[in-house]
Amino acid sequence: MHAYAANVYTTVVEELMKGKQRKFIAVEQEFFRLWWDMVATDTQKQQVHQLLQEGRLEFVIGGQVMHDEAVTLIDDQILQLTEGHGFLYETFGFRPQFSWHVDPFGASATTPTLFALAGFNAHLISRIDYDLKADMQKNKKLQFVWQGSPSLSARQEIFTHVMDQYSYCTPSQLPFSNRSGFFWNGLATFPDPPKDGVYPNMSLPVTDANLHLYAQTMVANIKERAAWFRTGEVLWPWGCDKQFFNASVQYSNMDLLVDYINKHSAEFGVTVQYATVSDYFQAVYSRNLTWETRDSQDFLPYSTEPFQAWTGFYTSRSTLKGIARRASSLLYAGESFFTQYVQKHPEGSICKYKALEQLQSLRWAVSEVQHHDGITGTESPKVKDMYMNNLMYGMLNVKKLMASIIFDINSAKKNGDVYSSVYTKDSGKPGAADVDLYVVVYNPLAWNITTFVTVSVSSEAMSVYDELGRSVPAQVQSSVESQSTYDLYILVAISGLSYRKYSIKPLGGEESAFIGSSVKYQRRALARAGQQSQQLFPVVNSCYQIVFDQNTNLMHSITDRETNQTVQFTQEFLEYHVNGDTKKGPISDNYLFAPNTSAVPVSKAVGLEVMSGSLMTEIRQYFYSNVTSEDYAYAVYTRLYSVPEGYDGKLLCHRIEQEYSVGPLELNREAILRTNTSLNTRQLLYTDNNGYQMQTRPFKAYVNNTVARNYYPMVQTAYIEDDTTRLMLLAERAHGVSSQGNGQVEVMLHRRLWNNLQWDLSNNLTLNDSSVVRPVIWLLLGSKALTNTLYRTSGLALEHRPVVMFGALSGGDKPKLPGQLQQNSVHDLPVTVPPNLHLQTLSIPGWRYSSNHAEQVKSIHMGEQKQGDADFSRVLLRIRHLYEVGEDPVLSQPVVVDLKSLLKGLGSVMAVEERSLTGTWDVNTLERWKWKTAQHPGKRFFNSTETSEDFIVTVHPKEIRTFFVYFQVQV
């Protein structure tokens, strides 16, 4: 910001004002907003308004960041776009209509769908596989109409331009000079710009002596590119990473060159002009050509050359990936909780403006970390720490807000520590024996859920009661984490967007929680595995029987009890050894994965402990590097749940929950968990794009680097299957995943690397990550029909686990339980959607902009746009259909929703407006360009949807529909 970004905006605005022909595109809002709020003068702000109106400054994408496409969740992509678009619309009345997604490492098919829904006319990408790009370039196929979603197909397609082999930077080679190409402003210097304005590595300035040579070089490059595209217009990107911080030097040299070429256009056969992305796409669109369509296949993984597969970042910095997703989940819960509070408790004592600031701190942090050098784990440790600090600060704010809402609603006595937590493993302080603990559990999903929450307690003798003093099923057992505490598992059943309160009392009577019993098995050496006959023992619930082999302490098989199908099933940890010396071959780093051999098994011996109880059995496996090792290197904790009569246990019963402990690793090791099954999968793998849709991943044999090039991102879901049975993996953070053999699936869990590549050393990108990571994966095994009905809801149940908040009341002071906490209270009608829909957003953004475009533009023109208060009466609602067309006979049907009835628990709905994805367009006024294809020869089209009559809307498969909802103001 200090050395580079602020100077870009300050100097570019100054230079644009000096020449009417000059133009510039700006992408990410985070830097621009920081400049606008902290650096820009009133004069510069007026100039920005003028330049935007003249079309000489253009915002493209307009999100908070240029998000990664491989390892981000769809909810977070939409959030960061909405954050950026809201700011631009509020401040300038500007709505981006084009993308510039040039730097993410591979392209997901979710992105074109989202950008179409946001109102974009064309989409621009750059990083796709090197050999695929070469082929498309040769055949003039770098431009096409992309139908990112098979279910939405032509309705949400978008024209897509792939940049050629020169990517998004100006060529850096000059045949007549040993200085780098067309970058006259040199390299940015950190942390301070040079006092004399002379930056290192400044290019040869344009002079009379070399002007013709510069022009020849530029024209030759333009003509080379022209051969790869179908129209006479060539997009020639001018700049690169960290360019234009010294814009006066840049533009003065560019002006000379542009003028010279245009004066000699007859000789060169080329004219050049400054342009924005909008100018370029308008020129291509006006050609009225017929374009090929591309289906929903994505461009992952991404390789830049034979040994450079960018598949390592799917797992890099697993801890950051986990925290980013937990923060996103907490934000989701906090948004709906606050929205309900504002609507139902207008007389509440919480300051809404402060509450909005608390939510905004987490919106900013979650948006920022979606950057393609953020959640990817490809940043330096210092930047990683900044992301972590911002996430933790925002999470603390939202936890405080949620706790204060609970206290305000219940007017509870505020004596005693109040703290809240969102994660099962950092959940609160162990209760002292003389203190009653109570927990408030909020279900952020718009469905009824039955699940377990875990609380850390200090003794085994505990009882749990609900609001009415009834005993609640619970199980307590020794903790995996520490010798001195116990894990208390409480079975909770909670309606959609509701909370329940439970009290935990020590030394309870006969109704105390069930105490899990432990059986420890002798540590087994794996070398002797095949020498004796198997000694098998089963662990059973009503959905599965999991069989373990006592000779190896490894899993042996799983039986799906519904179909009686038994699948042989073994799991082992292995490590890929990778090279760190560039002199000895390809290296792995934050981005790249380049294994030099097959994966090597890591443990010679396995220890086993089984904790069994009436509600849950936990199998703890410890993997040791040899029989005599004191410390284990890896562990798996597998949990199987049994649900008592009277509870809906379908989802809980069908999941095999696994938590892993991995690390610290030795240097240059990449750790995987490989699951081998007897399924005949023909090495076919399925993985998701951003938790939105599935992609088929056939195994491909390459001459080089086959292992790494067959790795794919699993953001939320992956599966393998044969004709009858499917094994699904659901994840709470992103991982790399692959199927390197028939019936096999492997998940990369952790990486620790060091190399001597100069770029990595100078930017601290070697990934010497010595942490221990604790990812969680849920396994589902069953018929395709069964897993289809379960996996989307299960994936969301893992993503949005209940939020647990704690309060402690000392012995004599029993909690008062007001009527409002009882589930059947008229005040708390649950919000429930059908199982094939997801209430993706229910929030109060607090925007100051008018939803009427003419009014918004007028108020900006009059300078009034910042004067109004934040709008708390407007609720942002998004509903997403979870299923593809044809995926399930029942769940793939369109759903009719009565918004008034759905939201009646919040209050009386007065008005609903349907909006574009990020809220800035009224869908009835949104007209996107229709590009001609063989299937659709028409030219223009309206982005028409069925507008809601009487608050009734129909949501079709894979649709995401966004609304502004206005409630009757309660006085």
PDB file of C-alpha atoms in Angstrom, residues 457-647:
ATOM      1  CA  VAL A 457     -15.484 -30.278  30.933  1.00  0.00           C
ATOM      2  CA  SER A 458     -13.338 -31.039  33.982  1.00  0.00           C
ATOM      3  CA  SER A 459     -14.949 -34.221  35.257  1.00  0.00           C
ATOM      4  CA  GLU A 460     -16.743 -37.307  33.993  1.00  0.00           C
ATOM      5  CA  ALA A 461     -19.840 -36.927  36.163  1.00  0.00           C
ATOM      6  CA  MET A 462     -22.049 -34.497  34.258  1.00  0.00           C
ATOM      7  CA  SER A 463     -25.757 -34.055  33.533  1.00  0.00           C
ATOM      8  CA  VAL A 464     -27.259 -31.992  30.725  1.00  0.00           C
ATOM      9  CA  TYR A 465     -30.745 -30.418  30.776  1.00  0.00           C
ATOM     10  CA  ASP A 466     -32.763 -28.407  28.262  1.00  0.00           C
ATOM     11  CA  GLU A 467     -34.762 -25.195  28.874  1.00  0.00           C
ATOM     12  CA  LEU A 468     -37.607 -27.117  30.534  1.00  0.00           C
ATOM     13  CA  GLY A 469     -35.311 -29.085  32.820  1.00  0.00           C
ATOM     14  CA  ARG A 470     -35.580 -32.316  30.828  1.00  0.00           C
ATOM     15  CA  SER A 471     -32.554 -34.591  30.629  1.00  0.00           C
ATOM     16  CA  VAL A 472     -30.707 -34.419  27.282  1.00  0.00           C
ATOM     17  CA  PRO A 473     -28.784 -37.397  25.809  1.00  0.00           C
ATOM     18  CA  ALA A 474     -25.034 -36.853  26.261  1.00  0.00           C
ATOM     19  CA  GLN A 475     -21.805 -38.802  26.451  1.00  0.00           C
ATOM     20  CA  VAL A 476     -18.571 -37.892  28.192  1.00  0.00           C
ATOM     21  CA  GLN A 477     -15.142 -39.391  27.656  1.00  0.00           C
ATOM     22  CA  SER A 478     -11.469 -38.653  28.065  1.00  0.00           C
ATOM     23  CA  SER A 479     -10.271 -35.928  25.721  1.00  0.00           C
ATOM     24  CA  VAL A 480      -8.000 -36.551  22.773  1.00  0.00           C
ATOM     25  CA  GLU A 481      -6.469 -33.124  23.350  1.00  0.00           C
ATOM     26  CA  SER A 482      -5.454 -33.158  27.012  1.00  0.00           C
ATOM     27  CA  GLN A 483      -4.958 -35.477  29.975  1.00  0.00           C
ATOM     28  CA  SER A 484      -6.871 -33.258  32.410  1.00  0.00           C
ATOM     29  CA  THR A 485     -10.171 -32.638  30.588  1.00  0.00           C
ATOM     30  CA  TYR A 486     -13.074 -34.584  29.153  1.00  0.00           C
ATOM     31  CA  ASP A 487     -15.122 -34.146  25.985  1.00  0.00           C
ATOM     32  CA  LEU A 488     -18.848 -33.884  26.591  1.00  0.00           C
ATOM     33  CA  TYR A 489     -20.915 -34.694  23.480  1.00  0.00           C
ATOM     34  CA  ILE A 490     -24.452 -33.256  23.696  1.00  0.00           C
ATOM     35  CA  LEU A 491     -27.164 -34.376  21.263  1.00  0.00           C
ATOM     36  CA  VAL A 492     -28.980 -31.245  20.048  1.00  0.00           C
ATOM     37  CA  ALA A 493     -32.114 -30.970  17.901  1.00  0.00           C
ATOM     38  CA  ILE A 494     -32.738 -27.397  16.755  1.00  0.00           C
ATOM     39  CA  SER A 495     -35.116 -25.780  14.253  1.00  0.00           C
ATOM     40  CA  GLY A 496     -33.887 -23.582  11.401  1.00  0.00           C
ATOM     41  CA  LEU A 497     -32.224 -20.284  12.417  1.00  0.00           C
ATOM     42  CA  SER A 498     -33.109 -20.933  16.061  1.00  0.00           C
ATOM     43  CA  TYR A 499     -31.223 -21.470  19.278  1.00  0.00           C
ATOM     44  CA  ARG A 500     -31.604 -23.715  22.312  1.00  0.00           C
ATOM     45  CA  LYS A 501     -30.174 -23.346  25.776  1.00  0.00           C
ATOM     46  CA  TYR A 502     -28.726 -26.278  27.729  1.00  0.00           C
ATOM     47  CA  SER A 503     -27.434 -26.352  31.279  1.00  0.00           C
ATOM     48  CA  ILE A 504     -24.561 -28.629  32.267  1.00  0.00           C
ATOM     49  CA  LYS A 505     -24.403 -29.630  35.911  1.00  0.00           C
ATOM     50  CA  PRO A 506     -21.584 -31.504  37.591  1.00  0.00           C
ATOM     51  CA  LEU A 507     -22.173 -34.537  39.827  1.00  0.00           C
ATOM     52  CA  GLY A 508     -25.598 -35.225  38.367  1.00  0.00           C
ATOM     53  CA  GLY A 509     -27.866 -37.987  39.656  1.00  0.00           C
ATOM     54  CA  GLU A 510     -29.005 -41.080  37.827  1.00  0.00           C
ATOM     55  CA  GLU A 511     -29.662 -39.026  34.667  1.00  0.00           C
ATOM     56  CA  SER A 512     -26.009 -38.167  34.201  1.00  0.00           C
ATOM     57  CA  ALA A 513     -24.311 -38.373  30.809  1.00  0.00           C
ATOM     58  CA  PHE A 514     -23.210 -41.776  29.610  1.00  0.00           C
ATOM     59  CA  ILE A 515     -19.507 -42.338  30.307  1.00  0.00           C
ATOM     60  CA  GLY A 516     -17.627 -43.787  27.356  1.00  0.00           C
ATOM     61  CA  SER A 517     -15.457 -46.805  28.164  1.00  0.00           C
ATOM     62  CA  SER A 518     -11.989 -47.264  26.730  1.00  0.00           C
ATOM     63  CA  VAL A 519     -10.308 -50.389  25.381  1.00  0.00           C
ATOM     64  CA  LYS A 520      -6.659 -50.036  24.382  1.00  0.00           C
ATOM     65  CA  TYR A 521      -5.180 -52.518  21.906  1.00  0.00           C
ATOM     66  CA  GLN A 522      -1.555 -53.462  21.701  1.00  0.00           C
ATOM     67  CA  ARG A 523       0.569 -51.525  19.225  1.00  0.00           C
ATOM     68  CA  ARG A 524       0.997 -53.602  16.060  1.00  0.00           C
ATOM     69  CA  ALA A 525       3.936 -53.709  13.674  1.00  0.00           C
ATOM     70  CA  LEU A 526       2.685 -53.488  10.110  1.00  0.00           C
ATOM     71  CA  ALA A 527       5.566 -55.591   8.775  1.00  0.00           C
ATOM     72  CA  ARG A 528       3.996 -58.708  10.342  1.00  0.00           C
ATOM     73  CA  ALA A 529       0.560 -57.931   8.909  1.00  0.00           C
ATOM     74  CA  GLY A 530       0.276 -60.768   6.408  1.00  0.00           C
ATOM     75  CA  GLN A 531       1.702 -63.469   8.684  1.00  0.00           C
ATOM     76  CA  GLN A 532      -1.305 -64.359  10.850  1.00  0.00           C
ATOM     77  CA  SER A 533      -4.955 -64.933  10.135  1.00  0.00           C
ATOM     78  CA  GLN A 534      -7.040 -61.828  10.508  1.00  0.00           C
ATOM     79  CA  GLN A 535      -8.601 -61.027  13.875  1.00  0.00           C
ATOM     80  CA  LEU A 536     -11.533 -58.811  13.033  1.00  0.00           C
ATOM     81  CA  PHE A 537     -13.782 -56.826  15.323  1.00  0.00           C
ATOM     82  CA  PRO A 538     -16.809 -54.710  14.312  1.00  0.00           C
ATOM     83  CA  VAL A 539     -18.007 -51.234  15.308  1.00  0.00           C
ATOM     84  CA  VAL A 540     -21.682 -50.813  14.464  1.00  0.00           C
ATOM     85  CA  ASN A 541     -24.494 -48.285  14.287  1.00  0.00           C
ATOM     86  CA  SER A 542     -27.809 -48.589  12.461  1.00  0.00           C
ATOM     87  CA  CYS A 543     -26.294 -47.452   9.113  1.00  0.00           C
ATOM     88  CA  TYR A 544     -22.809 -48.974   9.009  1.00  0.00           C
ATOM     89  CA  GLN A 545     -20.649 -51.768  10.285  1.00  0.00           C
ATOM     90  CA  ILE A 546     -16.968 -50.817  10.300  1.00  0.00           C
ATOM     91  CA  VAL A 547     -14.592 -53.735  10.756  1.00  0.00           C
ATOM     92  CA  PHE A 548     -11.042 -53.375  12.127  1.00  0.00           C
ATOM     93  CA  ASP A 549      -8.220 -55.891  11.993  1.00  0.00           C
ATOM     94  CA  GLN A 550      -6.571 -56.373  15.383  1.00  0.00           C
ATOM     95  CA  ASN A 551      -3.397 -57.704  13.771  1.00  0.00           C
ATOM     96  CA  THR A 552      -2.716 -54.381  12.084  1.00  0.00           C
ATOM     97  CA  ASN A 553      -5.015 -51.998  13.990  1.00  0.00           C
ATOM     98  CA  LEU A 554      -6.143 -50.759  10.566  1.00  0.00           C
ATOM     99  CA  MET A 555      -9.623 -50.516   9.112  1.00  0.00           C
ATOM    100  CA  HIS A 556     -10.577 -53.595   7.127  1.00  0.00           C
ATOM    101  CA  SER A 557     -14.039 -53.023   5.614  1.00  0.00           C
ATOM    102  CA  ILE A 558     -17.283 -51.069   5.814  1.00  0.00           C
ATOM    103  CA  THR A 559     -20.736 -52.546   5.284  1.00  0.00           C
ATOM    104  CA  ASP A 560     -23.629 -50.341   4.250  1.00  0.00           C
ATOM    105  CA  ARG A 561     -26.383 -51.988   6.311  1.00  0.00           C
ATOM    106  CA  GLU A 562     -29.205 -50.716   4.105  1.00  0.00           C
ATOM    107  CA  THR A 563     -27.993 -52.558   0.986  1.00  0.00           C
ATOM    108  CA  ASN A 564     -25.804 -55.088   2.802  1.00  0.00           C
ATOM    109  CA  GLN A 565     -22.965 -54.104   0.435  1.00  0.00           C
ATOM    110  CA  THR A 566     -19.524 -54.657   1.975  1.00  0.00           C
ATOM    111  CA  VAL A 567     -16.588 -52.622   0.676  1.00  0.00           C
ATOM    112  CA  GLN A 568     -13.005 -53.565   1.549  1.00  0.00           C
ATOM    113  CA  PHE A 569     -11.584 -50.386   3.020  1.00  0.00           C
ATOM    114  CA  THR A 570      -8.074 -49.594   4.235  1.00  0.00           C
ATOM    115  CA  GLN A 571      -6.503 -46.252   5.070  1.00  0.00           C
ATOM    116  CA  GLU A 572      -2.837 -45.361   5.338  1.00  0.00           C
ATOM    117  CA  PHE A 573      -0.729 -42.242   5.638  1.00  0.00           C
ATOM    118  CA  LEU A 574       2.004 -41.745   3.079  1.00  0.00           C
ATOM    119  CA  GLU A 575       4.383 -38.933   2.187  1.00  0.00           C
ATOM    120  CA  TYR A 576       5.619 -37.703  -1.145  1.00  0.00           C
ATOM    121  CA  HIS A 577       9.309 -36.833  -0.901  1.00  0.00           C
ATOM    122  CA  VAL A 578      10.121 -33.789  -2.990  1.00  0.00           C
ATOM    123  CA  ASN A 579      13.253 -32.057  -4.152  1.00  0.00           C
ATOM    124  CA  GLY A 580      14.282 -28.637  -2.837  1.00  0.00           C
ATOM    125  CA  ASP A 581      17.439 -28.065  -4.877  1.00  0.00           C
ATOM    126  CA  THR A 582      16.851 -26.410  -8.242  1.00  0.00           C
ATOM    127  CA  LYS A 583      20.138 -27.881  -9.500  1.00  0.00           C
ATOM    128  CA  LYS A 584      18.757 -31.395  -8.975  1.00  0.00           C
ATOM    129  CA  GLY A 585      15.432 -31.059 -10.752  1.00  0.00           C
ATOM    130  CA  PRO A 586      11.877 -29.738 -10.392  1.00  0.00           C
ATOM    131  CA  ILE A 587      10.929 -28.382  -6.959  1.00  0.00           C
ATOM    132  CA  SER A 588       7.754 -28.176  -4.885  1.00  0.00           C
ATOM    133  CA  ASP A 589       6.838 -24.828  -3.328  1.00  0.00           C
ATOM    134  CA  ASN A 590       3.731 -22.934  -2.129  1.00  0.00           C
ATOM    135  CA  TYR A 591       2.296 -23.211  -5.645  1.00  0.00           C
ATOM    136  CA  LEU A 592       3.854 -26.253  -7.297  1.00  0.00           C
ATOM    137  CA  PHE A 593       3.715 -29.955  -6.496  1.00  0.00           C
ATOM    138  CA  ALA A 594       6.519 -32.012  -8.073  1.00  0.00           C
ATOM    139  CA  PRO A 595       6.970 -35.417  -6.387  1.00  0.00           C
ATOM    140  CA  ASN A 596      10.158 -37.226  -7.362  1.00  0.00           C
ATOM    141  CA  THR A 597       8.922 -40.758  -6.512  1.00  0.00           C
ATOM    142  CA  SER A 598       5.730 -42.555  -5.556  1.00  0.00           C
ATOM    143  CA  ALA A 599       4.368 -41.800  -2.102  1.00  0.00           C
ATOM    144  CA  VAL A 600       6.162 -43.629   0.723  1.00  0.00           C
ATOM    145  CA  PRO A 601       4.307 -45.210   3.701  1.00  0.00           C
ATOM    146  CA  VAL A 602       5.182 -43.353   6.899  1.00  0.00           C
ATOM    147  CA  SER A 603       4.403 -45.695   9.754  1.00  0.00           C
ATOM    148  CA  LYS A 604       5.801 -49.051  10.777  1.00  0.00           C
ATOM    149  CA  ALA A 605       3.373 -49.515  13.687  1.00  0.00           C
ATOM    150  CA  VAL A 606      -0.171 -48.541  14.657  1.00  0.00           C
ATOM    151  CA  GLY A 607      -1.710 -48.119  18.108  1.00  0.00           C
ATOM    152  CA  LEU A 608      -5.462 -48.382  18.665  1.00  0.00           C
ATOM    153  CA  GLU A 609      -7.913 -47.271  21.329  1.00  0.00           C
ATOM    154  CA  VAL A 610     -11.685 -47.670  21.115  1.00  0.00           C
ATOM    155  CA  MET A 611     -13.953 -45.405  23.168  1.00  0.00           C
ATOM    156  CA  SER A 612     -17.417 -46.881  23.110  1.00  0.00           C
ATOM    157  CA  GLY A 613     -20.647 -45.455  24.440  1.00  0.00           C
ATOM    158  CA  SER A 614     -24.381 -45.483  23.907  1.00  0.00           C
ATOM    159  CA  LEU A 615     -24.326 -42.439  21.557  1.00  0.00           C
ATOM    160  CA  MET A 616     -20.949 -42.628  19.898  1.00  0.00           C
ATOM    161  CA  THR A 617     -18.011 -44.885  19.311  1.00  0.00           C
ATOM    162  CA  GLU A 618     -14.659 -43.188  18.685  1.00  0.00           C
ATOM    163  CA  ILE A 619     -11.809 -45.220  17.214  1.00  0.00           C
ATOM    164  CA  ARG A 620      -8.433 -43.580  17.854  1.00  0.00           C
ATOM    165  CA  GLN A 621      -5.578 -44.791  15.657  1.00  0.00           C
ATOM    166  CA  TYR A 622      -2.008 -43.616  16.250  1.00  0.00           C
ATOM    167  CA  PHE A 623       0.618 -44.086  13.548  1.00  0.00           C
ATOM    168  CA  TYR A 624       4.255 -44.424  14.671  1.00  0.00           C
ATOM    169  CA  SER A 625       7.360 -44.276  12.519  1.00  0.00           C
ATOM    170  CA  ASN A 626       8.560 -47.508  14.185  1.00  0.00           C
ATOM    171  CA  VAL A 627       7.474 -49.966  16.871  1.00  0.00           C
ATOM    172  CA  THR A 628       9.479 -48.300  19.642  1.00  0.00           C
ATOM    173  CA  SER A 629       8.766 -44.619  18.844  1.00  0.00           C
ATOM    174  CA  GLU A 630       7.463 -42.616  21.771  1.00  0.00           C
ATOM    175  CA  ASP A 631       5.494 -40.051  19.782  1.00  0.00           C
ATOM    176  CA  TYR A 632       3.114 -40.735  16.950  1.00  0.00           C
ATOM    177  CA  ALA A 633       3.487 -38.762  13.721  1.00  0.00           C
ATOM    178  CA  TYR A 634      -0.118 -39.118  12.605  1.00  0.00           C
ATOM    179  CA  ALA A 635      -3.482 -39.926  14.146  1.00  0.00           C
ATOM    180  CA  VAL A 636      -7.040 -40.589  12.954  1.00  0.00           C
ATOM    181  CA  TYR A 637     -10.077 -40.211  15.178  1.00  0.00           C
ATOM    182  CA  THR A 638     -13.061 -41.956  13.566  1.00  0.00           C
ATOM    183  CA  ARG A 639     -16.511 -41.340  15.080  1.00  0.00           C
ATOM    184  CA  LEU A 640     -19.671 -43.335  14.476  1.00  0.00           C
ATOM    185  CA  TYR A 641     -22.921 -42.056  15.973  1.00  0.00           C
ATOM    186  CA  SER A 642     -25.980 -43.891  17.296  1.00  0.00           C
ATOM    187  CA  VAL A 643     -29.122 -41.798  17.565  1.00  0.00           C
ATOM    188  CA  PRO A 644     -31.734 -42.605  20.224  1.00  0.00           C
ATOM    189  CA  GLU A 645     -35.428 -43.126  19.425  1.00  0.00           C
ATOM    190  CA  GLY A 646     -37.409 -39.950  18.917  1.00  0.00           C
ATOM    191  CA  TYR A 647     -34.638 -38.049  17.094  1.00  0.00           C
TER     192      TYR A 647
END
